[in-house]
PDB file of N, CA and C in Angstrom:
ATOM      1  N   UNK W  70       0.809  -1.175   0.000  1.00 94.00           N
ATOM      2  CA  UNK W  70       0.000   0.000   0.000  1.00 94.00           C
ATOM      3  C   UNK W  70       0.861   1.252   0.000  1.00 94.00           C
ATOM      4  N   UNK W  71       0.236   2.308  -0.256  1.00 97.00           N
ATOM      5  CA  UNK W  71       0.572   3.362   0.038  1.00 97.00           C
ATOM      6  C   UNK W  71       0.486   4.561   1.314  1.00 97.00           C
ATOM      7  N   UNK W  72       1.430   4.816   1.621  1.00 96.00           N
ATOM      8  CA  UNK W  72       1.037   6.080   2.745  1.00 96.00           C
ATOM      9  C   UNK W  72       0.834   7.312   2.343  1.00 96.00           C
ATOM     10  N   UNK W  73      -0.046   7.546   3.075  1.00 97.00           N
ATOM     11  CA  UNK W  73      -0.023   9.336   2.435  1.00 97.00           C
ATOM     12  C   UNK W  73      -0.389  10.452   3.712  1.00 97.00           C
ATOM     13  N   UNK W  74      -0.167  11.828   3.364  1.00 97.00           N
ATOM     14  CA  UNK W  74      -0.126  12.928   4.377  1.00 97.00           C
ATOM     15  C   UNK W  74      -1.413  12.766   4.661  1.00 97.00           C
ATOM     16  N   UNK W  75      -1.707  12.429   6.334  1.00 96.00           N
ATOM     17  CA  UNK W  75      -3.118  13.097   6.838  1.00 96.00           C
ATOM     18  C   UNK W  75      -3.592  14.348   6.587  1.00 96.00           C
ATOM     19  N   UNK W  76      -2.721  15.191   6.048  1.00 97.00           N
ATOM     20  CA  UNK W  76      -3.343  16.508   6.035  1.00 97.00           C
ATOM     21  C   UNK W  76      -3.710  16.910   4.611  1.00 97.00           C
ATOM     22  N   UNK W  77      -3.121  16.317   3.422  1.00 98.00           N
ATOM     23  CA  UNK W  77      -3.328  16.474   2.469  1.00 98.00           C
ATOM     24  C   UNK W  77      -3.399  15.477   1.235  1.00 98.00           C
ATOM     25  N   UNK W  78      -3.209  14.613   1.773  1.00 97.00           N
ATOM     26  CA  UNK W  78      -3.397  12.898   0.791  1.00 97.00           C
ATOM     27  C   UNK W  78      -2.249  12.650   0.123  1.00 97.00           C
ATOM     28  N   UNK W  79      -0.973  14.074  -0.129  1.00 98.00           N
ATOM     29  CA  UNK W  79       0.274  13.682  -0.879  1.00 98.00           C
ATOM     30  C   UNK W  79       0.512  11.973  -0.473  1.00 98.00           C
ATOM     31  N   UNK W  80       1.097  11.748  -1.253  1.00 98.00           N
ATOM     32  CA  UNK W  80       2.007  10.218  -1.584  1.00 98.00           C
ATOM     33  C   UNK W  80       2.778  10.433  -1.263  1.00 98.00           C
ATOM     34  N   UNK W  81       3.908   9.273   0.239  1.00 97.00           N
ATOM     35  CA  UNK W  81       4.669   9.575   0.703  1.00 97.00           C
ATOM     36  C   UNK W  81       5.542   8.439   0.700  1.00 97.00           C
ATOM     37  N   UNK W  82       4.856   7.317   1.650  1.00 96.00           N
ATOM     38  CA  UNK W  82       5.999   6.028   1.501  1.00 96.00           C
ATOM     39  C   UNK W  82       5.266   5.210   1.113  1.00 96.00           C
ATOM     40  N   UNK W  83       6.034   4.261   0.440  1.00 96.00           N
ATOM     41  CA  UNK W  83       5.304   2.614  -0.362  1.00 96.00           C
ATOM     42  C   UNK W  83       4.963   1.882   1.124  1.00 96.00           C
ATOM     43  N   UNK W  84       4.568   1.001   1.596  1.00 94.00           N
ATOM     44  CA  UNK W  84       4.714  -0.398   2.231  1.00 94.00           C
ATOM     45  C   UNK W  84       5.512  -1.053   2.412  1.00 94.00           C
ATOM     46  N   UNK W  85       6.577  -0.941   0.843  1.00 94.00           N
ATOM     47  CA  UNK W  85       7.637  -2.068   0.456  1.00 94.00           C
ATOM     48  C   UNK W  85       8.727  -1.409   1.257  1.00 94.00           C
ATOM     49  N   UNK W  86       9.228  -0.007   1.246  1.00 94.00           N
ATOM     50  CA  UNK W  86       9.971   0.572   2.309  1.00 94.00           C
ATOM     51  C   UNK W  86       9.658   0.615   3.510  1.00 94.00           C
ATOM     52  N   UNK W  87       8.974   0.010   4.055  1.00 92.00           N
ATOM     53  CA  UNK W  87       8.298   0.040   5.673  1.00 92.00           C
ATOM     54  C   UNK W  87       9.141  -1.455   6.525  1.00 92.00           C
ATOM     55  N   UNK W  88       9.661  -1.375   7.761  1.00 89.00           N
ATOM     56  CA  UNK W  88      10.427  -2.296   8.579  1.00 89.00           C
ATOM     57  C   UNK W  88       9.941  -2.402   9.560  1.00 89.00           C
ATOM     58  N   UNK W  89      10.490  -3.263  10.284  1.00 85.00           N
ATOM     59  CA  UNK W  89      10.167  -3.167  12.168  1.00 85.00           C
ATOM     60  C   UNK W  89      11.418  -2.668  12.432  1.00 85.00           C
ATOM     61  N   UNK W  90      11.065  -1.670  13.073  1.00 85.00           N
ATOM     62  CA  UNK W  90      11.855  -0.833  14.048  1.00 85.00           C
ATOM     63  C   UNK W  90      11.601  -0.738  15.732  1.00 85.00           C
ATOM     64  N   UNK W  91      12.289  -1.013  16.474  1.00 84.00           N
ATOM     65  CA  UNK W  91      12.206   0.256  17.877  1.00 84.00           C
ATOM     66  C   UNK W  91      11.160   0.456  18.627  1.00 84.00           C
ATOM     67  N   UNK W  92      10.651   1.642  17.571  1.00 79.00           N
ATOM     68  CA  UNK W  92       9.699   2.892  17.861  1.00 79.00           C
ATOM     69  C   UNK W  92       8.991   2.481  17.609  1.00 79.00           C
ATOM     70  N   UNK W  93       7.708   3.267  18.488  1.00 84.00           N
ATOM     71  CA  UNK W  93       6.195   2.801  18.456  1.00 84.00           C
ATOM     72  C   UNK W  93       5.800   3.476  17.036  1.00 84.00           C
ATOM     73  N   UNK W  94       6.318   3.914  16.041  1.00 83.00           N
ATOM     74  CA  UNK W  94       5.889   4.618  15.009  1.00 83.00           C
ATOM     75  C   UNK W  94       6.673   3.965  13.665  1.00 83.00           C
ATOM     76  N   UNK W  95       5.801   3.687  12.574  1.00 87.00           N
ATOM     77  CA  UNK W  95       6.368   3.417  11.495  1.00 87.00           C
ATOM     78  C   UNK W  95       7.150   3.599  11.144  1.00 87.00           C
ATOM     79  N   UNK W  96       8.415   2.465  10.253  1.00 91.00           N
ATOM     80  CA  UNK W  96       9.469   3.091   9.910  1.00 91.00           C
ATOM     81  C   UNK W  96       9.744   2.948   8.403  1.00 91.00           C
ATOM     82  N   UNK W  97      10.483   3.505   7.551  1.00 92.00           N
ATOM     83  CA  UNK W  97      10.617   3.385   6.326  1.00 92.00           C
ATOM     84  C   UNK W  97      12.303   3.579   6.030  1.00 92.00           C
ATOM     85  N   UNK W  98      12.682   2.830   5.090  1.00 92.00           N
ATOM     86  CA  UNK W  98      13.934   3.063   4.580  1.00 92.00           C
ATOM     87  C   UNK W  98      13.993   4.307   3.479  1.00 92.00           C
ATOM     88  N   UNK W  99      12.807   4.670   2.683  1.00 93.00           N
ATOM     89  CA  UNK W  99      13.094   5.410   1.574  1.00 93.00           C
ATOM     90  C   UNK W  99      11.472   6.196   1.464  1.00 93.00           C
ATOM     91  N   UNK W 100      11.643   7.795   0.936  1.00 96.00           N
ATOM     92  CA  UNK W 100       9.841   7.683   0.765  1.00 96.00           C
ATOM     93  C   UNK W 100       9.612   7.437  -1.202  1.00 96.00           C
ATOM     94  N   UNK W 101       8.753   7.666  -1.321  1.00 96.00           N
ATOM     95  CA  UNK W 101       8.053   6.781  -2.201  1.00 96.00           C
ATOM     96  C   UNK W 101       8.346   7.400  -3.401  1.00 96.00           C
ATOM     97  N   UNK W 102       8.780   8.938  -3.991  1.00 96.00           N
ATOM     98  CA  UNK W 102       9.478   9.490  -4.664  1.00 96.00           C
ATOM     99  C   UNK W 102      10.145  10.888  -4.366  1.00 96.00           C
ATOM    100  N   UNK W 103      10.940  11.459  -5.548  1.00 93.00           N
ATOM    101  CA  UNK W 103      12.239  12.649  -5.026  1.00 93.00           C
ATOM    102  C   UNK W 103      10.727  13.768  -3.941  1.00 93.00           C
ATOM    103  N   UNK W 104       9.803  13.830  -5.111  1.00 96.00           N
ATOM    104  CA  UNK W 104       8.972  15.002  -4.423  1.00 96.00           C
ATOM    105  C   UNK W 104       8.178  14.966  -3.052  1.00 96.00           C
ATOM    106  N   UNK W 105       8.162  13.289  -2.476  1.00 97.00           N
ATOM    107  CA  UNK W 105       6.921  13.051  -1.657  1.00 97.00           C
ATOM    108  C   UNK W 105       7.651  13.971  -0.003  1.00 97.00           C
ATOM    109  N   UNK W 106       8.515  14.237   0.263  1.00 97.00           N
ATOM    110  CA  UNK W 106       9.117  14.829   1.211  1.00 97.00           C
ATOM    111  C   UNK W 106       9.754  15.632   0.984  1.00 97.00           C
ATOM    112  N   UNK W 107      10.110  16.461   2.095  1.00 97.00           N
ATOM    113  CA  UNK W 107      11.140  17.557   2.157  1.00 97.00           C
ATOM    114  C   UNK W 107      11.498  17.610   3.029  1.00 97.00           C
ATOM    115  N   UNK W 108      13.179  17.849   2.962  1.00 95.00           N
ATOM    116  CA  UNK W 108      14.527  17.714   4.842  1.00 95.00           C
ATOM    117  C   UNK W 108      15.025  19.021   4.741  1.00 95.00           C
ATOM    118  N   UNK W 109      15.378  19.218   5.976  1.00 95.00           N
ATOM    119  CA  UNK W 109      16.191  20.082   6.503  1.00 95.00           C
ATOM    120  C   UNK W 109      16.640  19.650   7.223  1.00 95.00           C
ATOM    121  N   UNK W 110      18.137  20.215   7.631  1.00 92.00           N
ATOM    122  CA  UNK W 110      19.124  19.499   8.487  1.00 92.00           C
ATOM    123  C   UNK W 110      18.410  20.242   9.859  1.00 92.00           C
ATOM    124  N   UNK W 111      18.345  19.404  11.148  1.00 90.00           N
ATOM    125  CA  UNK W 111      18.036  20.145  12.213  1.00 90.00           C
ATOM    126  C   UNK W 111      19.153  19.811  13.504  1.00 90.00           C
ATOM    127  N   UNK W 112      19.857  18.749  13.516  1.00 88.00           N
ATOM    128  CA  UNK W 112      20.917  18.211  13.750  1.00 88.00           C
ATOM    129  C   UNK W 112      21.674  17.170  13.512  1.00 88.00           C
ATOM    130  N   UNK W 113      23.221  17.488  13.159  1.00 86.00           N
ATOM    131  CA  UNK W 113      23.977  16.166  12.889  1.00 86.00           C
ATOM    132  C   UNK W 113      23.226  14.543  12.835  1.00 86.00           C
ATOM    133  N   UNK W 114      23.315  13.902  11.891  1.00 86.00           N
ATOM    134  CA  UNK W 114      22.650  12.593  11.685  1.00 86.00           C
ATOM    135  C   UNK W 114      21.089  12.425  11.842  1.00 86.00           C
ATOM    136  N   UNK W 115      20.646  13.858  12.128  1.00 90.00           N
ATOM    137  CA  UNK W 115      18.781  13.804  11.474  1.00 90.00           C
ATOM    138  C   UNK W 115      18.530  15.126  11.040  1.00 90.00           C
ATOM    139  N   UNK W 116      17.411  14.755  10.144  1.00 94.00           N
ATOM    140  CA  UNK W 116      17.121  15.823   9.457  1.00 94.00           C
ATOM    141  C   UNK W 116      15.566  15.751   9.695  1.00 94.00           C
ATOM    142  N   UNK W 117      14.975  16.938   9.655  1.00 97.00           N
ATOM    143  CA  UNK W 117      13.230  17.516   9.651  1.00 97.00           C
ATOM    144  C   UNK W 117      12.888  16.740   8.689  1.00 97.00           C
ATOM    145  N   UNK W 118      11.811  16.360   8.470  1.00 97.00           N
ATOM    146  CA  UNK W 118      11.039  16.172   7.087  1.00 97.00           C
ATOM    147  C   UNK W 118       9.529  16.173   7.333  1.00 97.00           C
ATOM    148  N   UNK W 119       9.313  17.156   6.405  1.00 98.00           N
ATOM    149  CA  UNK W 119       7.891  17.385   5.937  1.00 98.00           C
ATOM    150  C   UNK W 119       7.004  16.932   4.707  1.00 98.00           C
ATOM    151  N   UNK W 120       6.209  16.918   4.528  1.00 97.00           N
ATOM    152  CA  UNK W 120       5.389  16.406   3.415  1.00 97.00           C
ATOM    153  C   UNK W 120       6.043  17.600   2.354  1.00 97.00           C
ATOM    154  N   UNK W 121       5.905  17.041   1.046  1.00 97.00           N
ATOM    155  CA  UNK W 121       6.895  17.496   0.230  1.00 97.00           C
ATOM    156  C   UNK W 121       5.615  18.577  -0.269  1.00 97.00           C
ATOM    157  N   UNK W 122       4.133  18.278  -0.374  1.00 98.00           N
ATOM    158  CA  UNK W 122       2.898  19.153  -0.664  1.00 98.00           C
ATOM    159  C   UNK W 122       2.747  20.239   0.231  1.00 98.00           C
ATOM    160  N   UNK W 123       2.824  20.324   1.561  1.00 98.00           N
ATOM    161  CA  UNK W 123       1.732  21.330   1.904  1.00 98.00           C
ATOM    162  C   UNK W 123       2.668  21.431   3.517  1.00 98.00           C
ATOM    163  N   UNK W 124       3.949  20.718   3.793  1.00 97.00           N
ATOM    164  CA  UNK W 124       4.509  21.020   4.717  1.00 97.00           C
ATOM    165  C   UNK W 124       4.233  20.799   5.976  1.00 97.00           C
ATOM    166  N   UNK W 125       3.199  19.490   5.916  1.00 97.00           N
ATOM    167  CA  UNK W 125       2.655  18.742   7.066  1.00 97.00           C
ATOM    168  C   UNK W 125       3.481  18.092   7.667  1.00 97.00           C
ATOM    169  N   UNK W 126       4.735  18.321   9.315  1.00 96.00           N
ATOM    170  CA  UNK W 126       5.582  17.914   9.964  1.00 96.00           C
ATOM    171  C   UNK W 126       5.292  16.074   9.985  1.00 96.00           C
ATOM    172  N   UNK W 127       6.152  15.234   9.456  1.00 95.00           N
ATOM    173  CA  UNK W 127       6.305  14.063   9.364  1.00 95.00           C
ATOM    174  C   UNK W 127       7.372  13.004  10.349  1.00 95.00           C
ATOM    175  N   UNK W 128       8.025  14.402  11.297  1.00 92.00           N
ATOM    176  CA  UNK W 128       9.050  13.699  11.885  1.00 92.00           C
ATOM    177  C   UNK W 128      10.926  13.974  11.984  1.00 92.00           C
ATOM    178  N   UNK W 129      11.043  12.677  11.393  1.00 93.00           N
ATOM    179  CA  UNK W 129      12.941  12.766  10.870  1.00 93.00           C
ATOM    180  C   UNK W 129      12.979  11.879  10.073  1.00 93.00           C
ATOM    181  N   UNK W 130      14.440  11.814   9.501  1.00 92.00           N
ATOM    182  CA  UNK W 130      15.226  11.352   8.830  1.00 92.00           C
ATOM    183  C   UNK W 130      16.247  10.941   9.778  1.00 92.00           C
ATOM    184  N   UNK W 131      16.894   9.849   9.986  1.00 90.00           N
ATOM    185  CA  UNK W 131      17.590   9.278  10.879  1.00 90.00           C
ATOM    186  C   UNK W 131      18.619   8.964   9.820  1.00 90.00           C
ATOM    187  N   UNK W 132      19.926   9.761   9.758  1.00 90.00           N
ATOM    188  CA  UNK W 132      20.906   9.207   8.755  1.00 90.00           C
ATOM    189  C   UNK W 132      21.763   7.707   9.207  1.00 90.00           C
ATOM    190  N   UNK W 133      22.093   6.790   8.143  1.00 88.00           N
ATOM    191  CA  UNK W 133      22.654   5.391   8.844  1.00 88.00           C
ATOM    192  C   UNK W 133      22.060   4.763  10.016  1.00 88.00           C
ATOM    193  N   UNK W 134      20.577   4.980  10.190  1.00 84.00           N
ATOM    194  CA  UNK W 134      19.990   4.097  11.227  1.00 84.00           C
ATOM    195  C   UNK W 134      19.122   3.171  10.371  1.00 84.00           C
ATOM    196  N   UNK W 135      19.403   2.951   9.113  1.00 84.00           N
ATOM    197  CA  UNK W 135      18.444   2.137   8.746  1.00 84.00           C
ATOM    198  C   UNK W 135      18.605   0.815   8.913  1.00 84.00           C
ATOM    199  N   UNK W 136      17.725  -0.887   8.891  1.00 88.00           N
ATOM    200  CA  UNK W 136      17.748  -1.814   8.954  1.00 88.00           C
ATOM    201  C   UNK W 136      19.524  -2.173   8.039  1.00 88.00           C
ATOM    202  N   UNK W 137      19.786  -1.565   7.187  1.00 88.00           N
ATOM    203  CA  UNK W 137      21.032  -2.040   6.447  1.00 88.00           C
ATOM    204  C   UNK W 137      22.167  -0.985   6.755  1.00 88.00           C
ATOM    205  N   UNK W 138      22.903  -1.413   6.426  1.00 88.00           N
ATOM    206  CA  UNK W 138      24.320  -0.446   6.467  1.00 88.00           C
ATOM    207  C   UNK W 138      24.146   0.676   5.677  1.00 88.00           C
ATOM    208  N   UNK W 139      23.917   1.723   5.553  1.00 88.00           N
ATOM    209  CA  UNK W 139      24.003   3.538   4.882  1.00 88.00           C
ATOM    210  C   UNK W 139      23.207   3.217   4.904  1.00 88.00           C
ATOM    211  N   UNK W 140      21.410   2.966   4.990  1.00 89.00           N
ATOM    212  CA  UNK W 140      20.320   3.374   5.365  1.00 89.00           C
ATOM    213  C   UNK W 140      20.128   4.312   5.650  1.00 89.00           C
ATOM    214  N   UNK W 141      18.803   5.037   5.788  1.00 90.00           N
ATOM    215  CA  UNK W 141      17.996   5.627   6.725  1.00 90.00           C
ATOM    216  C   UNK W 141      17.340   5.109   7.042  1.00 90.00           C
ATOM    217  N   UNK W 142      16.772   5.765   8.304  1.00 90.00           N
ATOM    218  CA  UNK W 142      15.413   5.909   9.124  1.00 90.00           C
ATOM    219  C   UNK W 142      14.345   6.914   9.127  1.00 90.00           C
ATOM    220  N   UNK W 143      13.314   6.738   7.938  1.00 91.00           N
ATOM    221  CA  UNK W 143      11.958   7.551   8.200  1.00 91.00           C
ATOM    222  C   UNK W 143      11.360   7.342   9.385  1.00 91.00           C
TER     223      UNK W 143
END
């Protein structure tokens, strides 16, 4: 399936990028294309990311925390 912004229905992450992680909150290795997000660095090894539409706060970007080696963590 697909995920998309509660606030605006943008297309964000596939399913197929989705893991068990950790956190009580979904995790993803990748979102679903270049436009579906947008980062800003907010500190060393994470970054902000917002819905790439309408700037609906989505969380982080967790650099090299993903399930594989150079991963991320949505």
């Amino acid at each position: 399936g697909i995920y998309v912004c509660a606030k605006c229905g943008h297309e964000l992450f596939s399913s197929r990028a989705k893991y068990e992680h950790s956190s009580p909150w979904p995790a993803f290795t990748e979102p679903l294309r270049g436009d579906s997000v947008a980062k800003r660095e907010e500190r060393p090894g994470a970054l902000k990311v917002t819905c790439g539409k309408c700037g609906n706060g989505l969380g982080h970007e967790f650099l090299n925390d993903g399930p594989q080696r150079g991963q991320s963590r949505f």
